[in-house]
Amino acid sequence: MPFSLVYYLSHFARIEWVKNFFAAKTAPLETPPYFRGFPELTGELCQHSLFCMMACPAPGAIDVVHSGKKWEPRIHKGHCIRCGLCVEACPHGVLRSGRILDTIHREHTTLSFSFRIDIDPDKCMGCGNCAVACPVNKVIDAQMSHGGKASTDQLLLRVNAGKSEVLHMEKCTGCKTCENHCPNEAIRVSRLLEAVQNPEAP
Amino acid sequence: MSLLQSIKNYVRSRSIHVSYVDVGSCNGCDIEVLACLSPRYDIEQYGIYVHNNPREADILLVIGAYTPGWEEKLATLWEKIPEPKAAIAIGNCPISGCLFNRPHTYIDPPVAKHIPIAAEVPGCPPRPTEILAAVLAVAPIVFRDFEVKR
């Protein structure tokens, strides 16, 4: 009797079948666990290292703000592109997104930063705004006069013979203060991000 | 509520016609909108239909960072949509300009300056489920009891 017309019709008269036919056919789609959503706070204490802001490729996507008693990274939806670089860059694990933190612990990966300063000699007027504004210079030589001339050669930037020159590139922290203070757009700071993997590390 | 109004509410809840316009993006969000049509997401099972003609549409999906070529054109396109209507900004570009919002570029975000935006879906690009959820969340707010509210 399994192949009769009645069996055929009773198959289509089942309540579940009728419900599925008229209602949505696929179940509500779940977000997969490997999906990198907007970064969330894990509850670790933010140390204000600002690596997240340095690594972020989207303008205005992340800010580290002081809320009440402690620092806290804040993601701006509508600017964030969910690349997860801030999660990887943070040395304290403040942010979380998808499986990125698990992968970092398993593979022992880190991001290494280096910065490169390019000065266009055709545009540079030698005004010294970059050298005076630089917070690294301020620590080394607090007495630096206007015009960017200095006695010591341990500085990051200095004006020599009417042009800015970079002395110690490795001291740069990538804050881009010089770029913001240049009146002629002659100086450019670029970030070089390198992923490093060390599986032997404990 | 009159019987006619309740019939209209029922029909409109299962018949949402969507048109999309790209005002200068990288096409990532366009692909996500078209992925909604694929069998995995299948927006037509929720009664959402995609058109290319704004005169047939109820909801306009705006994608992209508003390049100068769209000045005047987008507002004209918005006026062509019959009432009741709503516009949804898809992706980061219509909200903030995202990566294209650099010095010395000609884009003019946000799109909300040019046409009224009812909802924004952030993400670069947003997932198809997020687009679907936004359309399903906006539609009852705009279309339910439209004649009564007006």
PDB file of C-alpha atoms in Angstrom, chain B residues 20-146:
ATOM      1  CA  TYR B  20      19.328  49.042  -5.175  1.00  0.00           C
ATOM      2  CA  VAL B  21      21.570  51.847  -6.355  1.00  0.00           C
ATOM      3  CA  ASP B  22      25.356  51.987  -6.251  1.00  0.00           C
ATOM      4  CA  VAL B  23      26.560  55.582  -5.860  1.00  0.00           C
ATOM      5  CA  GLY B  24      30.236  54.734  -6.104  1.00  0.00           C
ATOM      6  CA  SER B  25      31.514  51.808  -4.078  1.00  0.00           C
ATOM      7  CA  CYS B  26      33.979  48.970  -4.553  1.00  0.00           C
ATOM      8  CA  ASN B  27      31.154  46.520  -5.511  1.00  0.00           C
ATOM      9  CA  GLY B  28      31.698  44.457  -2.344  1.00  0.00           C
ATOM     10  CA  CYS B  29      28.300  45.448  -0.929  1.00  0.00           C
ATOM     11  CA  ASP B  30      26.618  44.865  -4.329  1.00  0.00           C
ATOM     12  CA  ILE B  31      27.867  41.287  -4.213  1.00  0.00           C
ATOM     13  CA  GLU B  32      26.493  40.876  -0.684  1.00  0.00           C
ATOM     14  CA  VAL B  33      23.084  42.225  -1.783  1.00  0.00           C
ATOM     15  CA  LEU B  34      23.049  39.811  -4.702  1.00  0.00           C
ATOM     16  CA  ALA B  35      24.125  37.001  -2.353  1.00  0.00           C
ATOM     17  CA  CYS B  36      20.791  37.586  -0.554  1.00  0.00           C
ATOM     18  CA  LEU B  37      19.129  36.241  -3.710  1.00  0.00           C
ATOM     19  CA  SER B  38      21.102  32.991  -3.605  1.00  0.00           C
ATOM     20  CA  PRO B  39      19.433  29.804  -2.299  1.00  0.00           C
ATOM     21  CA  ARG B  40      21.386  29.958   0.959  1.00  0.00           C
ATOM     22  CA  TYR B  41      19.851  33.266   2.044  1.00  0.00           C
ATOM     23  CA  ASP B  42      16.892  33.392  -0.397  1.00  0.00           C
ATOM     24  CA  ILE B  43      15.161  36.683   0.402  1.00  0.00           C
ATOM     25  CA  GLU B  44      12.155  35.830  -1.772  1.00  0.00           C
ATOM     26  CA  GLN B  45      10.924  33.364   0.879  1.00  0.00           C
ATOM     27  CA  TYR B  46      10.344  36.414   3.111  1.00  0.00           C
ATOM     28  CA  GLY B  47       8.396  38.148   0.343  1.00  0.00           C
ATOM     29  CA  ILE B  48      11.195  40.513  -0.650  1.00  0.00           C
ATOM     30  CA  TYR B  49      11.651  41.016  -4.376  1.00  0.00           C
ATOM     31  CA  VAL B  50      14.557  42.803  -6.035  1.00  0.00           C
ATOM     32  CA  HIS B  51      14.010  45.133  -8.980  1.00  0.00           C
ATOM     33  CA  ASN B  52      16.213  47.455 -10.950  1.00  0.00           C
ATOM     34  CA  ASN B  53      13.415  49.959 -11.443  1.00  0.00           C
ATOM     35  CA  PRO B  54      12.848  52.506  -8.653  1.00  0.00           C
ATOM     36  CA  ARG B  55       9.246  53.126  -9.792  1.00  0.00           C
ATOM     37  CA  GLU B  56       8.378  49.555  -8.746  1.00  0.00           C
ATOM     38  CA  ALA B  57      10.245  49.729  -5.451  1.00  0.00           C
ATOM     39  CA  ASP B  58       9.240  50.315  -1.830  1.00  0.00           C
ATOM     40  CA  ILE B  59      12.721  50.211  -0.316  1.00  0.00           C
ATOM     41  CA  LEU B  60      15.881  51.681  -1.842  1.00  0.00           C
ATOM     42  CA  LEU B  61      19.219  50.143  -0.860  1.00  0.00           C
ATOM     43  CA  VAL B  62      21.886  52.824  -1.194  1.00  0.00           C
ATOM     44  CA  ILE B  63      25.415  51.493  -1.619  1.00  0.00           C
ATOM     45  CA  GLY B  64      28.544  53.585  -2.001  1.00  0.00           C
ATOM     46  CA  ALA B  65      30.235  56.795  -0.953  1.00  0.00           C
ATOM     47  CA  TYR B  66      28.358  59.312  -3.160  1.00  0.00           C
ATOM     48  CA  THR B  67      30.698  60.296  -5.970  1.00  0.00           C
ATOM     49  CA  PRO B  68      30.153  63.681  -7.749  1.00  0.00           C
ATOM     50  CA  GLY B  69      28.468  61.969 -10.721  1.00  0.00           C
ATOM     51  CA  TRP B  70      25.468  61.230  -8.489  1.00  0.00           C
ATOM     52  CA  GLU B  71      24.715  64.820  -7.499  1.00  0.00           C
ATOM     53  CA  GLU B  72      21.066  65.602  -8.428  1.00  0.00           C
ATOM     54  CA  LYS B  73      20.644  62.089  -9.852  1.00  0.00           C
ATOM     55  CA  LEU B  74      20.167  60.337  -6.510  1.00  0.00           C
ATOM     56  CA  ALA B  75      17.551  62.835  -5.277  1.00  0.00           C
ATOM     57  CA  THR B  76      15.667  62.502  -8.594  1.00  0.00           C
ATOM     58  CA  LEU B  77      15.771  58.734  -8.269  1.00  0.00           C
ATOM     59  CA  TRP B  78      14.462  58.973  -4.704  1.00  0.00           C
ATOM     60  CA  GLU B  79      11.502  61.113  -5.859  1.00  0.00           C
ATOM     61  CA  LYS B  80      10.559  58.492  -8.449  1.00  0.00           C
ATOM     62  CA  ILE B  81       9.802  55.893  -5.770  1.00  0.00           C
ATOM     63  CA  PRO B  82       6.076  55.896  -4.908  1.00  0.00           C
ATOM     64  CA  GLU B  83       4.953  56.334  -1.289  1.00  0.00           C
ATOM     65  CA  PRO B  84       5.305  54.566   1.138  1.00  0.00           C
ATOM     66  CA  LYS B  85       9.062  54.355   0.763  1.00  0.00           C
ATOM     67  CA  ALA B  86      12.265  54.009   2.770  1.00  0.00           C
ATOM     68  CA  ALA B  87      15.974  54.091   2.050  1.00  0.00           C
ATOM     69  CA  ILE B  88      18.539  51.854   3.733  1.00  0.00           C
ATOM     70  CA  ALA B  89      22.266  52.604   3.651  1.00  0.00           C
ATOM     71  CA  ILE B  90      24.216  49.391   3.071  1.00  0.00           C
ATOM     72  CA  GLY B  91      27.816  49.242   4.264  1.00  0.00           C
ATOM     73  CA  ASN B  92      30.245  51.756   5.702  1.00  0.00           C
ATOM     74  CA  CYS B  93      30.534  53.890   2.553  1.00  0.00           C
ATOM     75  CA  PRO B  94      27.148  55.670   2.694  1.00  0.00           C
ATOM     76  CA  ILE B  95      27.578  56.186   6.456  1.00  0.00           C
ATOM     77  CA  SER B  96      31.136  57.536   6.670  1.00  0.00           C
ATOM     78  CA  GLY B  97      32.898  57.081   3.336  1.00  0.00           C
ATOM     79  CA  CYS B  98      34.969  54.318   4.960  1.00  0.00           C
ATOM     80  CA  LEU B  99      38.387  53.870   3.327  1.00  0.00           C
ATOM     81  CA  PHE B 100      37.588  56.245   0.477  1.00  0.00           C
ATOM     82  CA  ASN B 101      37.164  59.179   2.880  1.00  0.00           C
ATOM     83  CA  ARG B 102      40.751  60.425   2.600  1.00  0.00           C
ATOM     84  CA  PRO B 103      42.089  63.931   1.997  1.00  0.00           C
ATOM     85  CA  HIS B 104      41.875  65.133  -1.607  1.00  0.00           C
ATOM     86  CA  THR B 105      39.045  62.840  -2.671  1.00  0.00           C
ATOM     87  CA  TYR B 106      35.804  64.069  -4.242  1.00  0.00           C
ATOM     88  CA  ILE B 107      33.287  61.850  -2.452  1.00  0.00           C
ATOM     89  CA  ASP B 108      30.593  63.465  -0.324  1.00  0.00           C
ATOM     90  CA  PRO B 109      29.402  61.109   2.450  1.00  0.00           C
ATOM     91  CA  PRO B 110      27.167  60.578   4.361  1.00  0.00           C
ATOM     92  CA  VAL B 111      24.339  59.868   1.947  1.00  0.00           C
ATOM     93  CA  ALA B 112      21.893  60.987   4.663  1.00  0.00           C
ATOM     94  CA  LYS B 113      22.772  64.566   3.655  1.00  0.00           C
ATOM     95  CA  HIS B 114      21.147  64.020   0.256  1.00  0.00           C
ATOM     96  CA  ILE B 115      18.174  61.693   0.806  1.00  0.00           C
ATOM     97  CA  PRO B 116      16.446  60.650   4.052  1.00  0.00           C
ATOM     98  CA  ILE B 117      17.921  57.361   5.292  1.00  0.00           C
ATOM     99  CA  ALA B 118      15.689  55.143   7.440  1.00  0.00           C
ATOM    100  CA  ALA B 119      18.306  52.583   8.529  1.00  0.00           C
ATOM    101  CA  GLU B 120      22.018  51.995   8.299  1.00  0.00           C
ATOM    102  CA  VAL B 121      23.782  48.633   8.081  1.00  0.00           C
ATOM    103  CA  PRO B 122      27.444  49.030   9.111  1.00  0.00           C
ATOM    104  CA  GLY B 123      30.130  46.643   7.915  1.00  0.00           C
ATOM    105  CA  CYS B 124      32.607  46.464   5.110  1.00  0.00           C
ATOM    106  CA  PRO B 125      30.788  44.625   3.653  1.00  0.00           C
ATOM    107  CA  PRO B 126      27.815  43.658   5.878  1.00  0.00           C
ATOM    108  CA  ARG B 127      26.733  40.032   5.900  1.00  0.00           C
ATOM    109  CA  PRO B 128      23.673  39.096   3.818  1.00  0.00           C
ATOM    110  CA  THR B 129      21.843  38.158   7.036  1.00  0.00           C
ATOM    111  CA  GLU B 130      22.430  41.674   8.386  1.00  0.00           C
ATOM    112  CA  ILE B 131      21.003  43.220   5.200  1.00  0.00           C
ATOM    113  CA  LEU B 132      18.035  40.855   5.408  1.00  0.00           C
ATOM    114  CA  ALA B 133      17.437  41.682   9.079  1.00  0.00           C
ATOM    115  CA  ALA B 134      17.552  45.421   8.333  1.00  0.00           C
ATOM    116  CA  VAL B 135      14.993  45.164   5.514  1.00  0.00           C
ATOM    117  CA  LEU B 136      12.706  43.014   7.650  1.00  0.00           C
ATOM    118  CA  ALA B 137      13.026  45.408  10.608  1.00  0.00           C
ATOM    119  CA  VAL B 138      12.375  48.592   8.622  1.00  0.00           C
ATOM    120  CA  ALA B 139       9.482  47.322   6.512  1.00  0.00           C
ATOM    121  CA  PRO B 140       6.797  46.984   9.254  1.00  0.00           C
ATOM    122  CA  ILE B 141       7.746  50.350  10.790  1.00  0.00           C
ATOM    123  CA  VAL B 142       7.316  52.178   7.486  1.00  0.00           C
ATOM    124  CA  PHE B 143       4.530  50.253   5.795  1.00  0.00           C
ATOM    125  CA  ARG B 144       2.218  49.176   8.645  1.00  0.00           C
ATOM    126  CA  ASP B 145      -0.863  51.446   8.928  1.00  0.00           C
ATOM    127  CA  PHE B 146       0.661  53.834   6.408  1.00  0.00           C
TER     128      PHE B 146
END
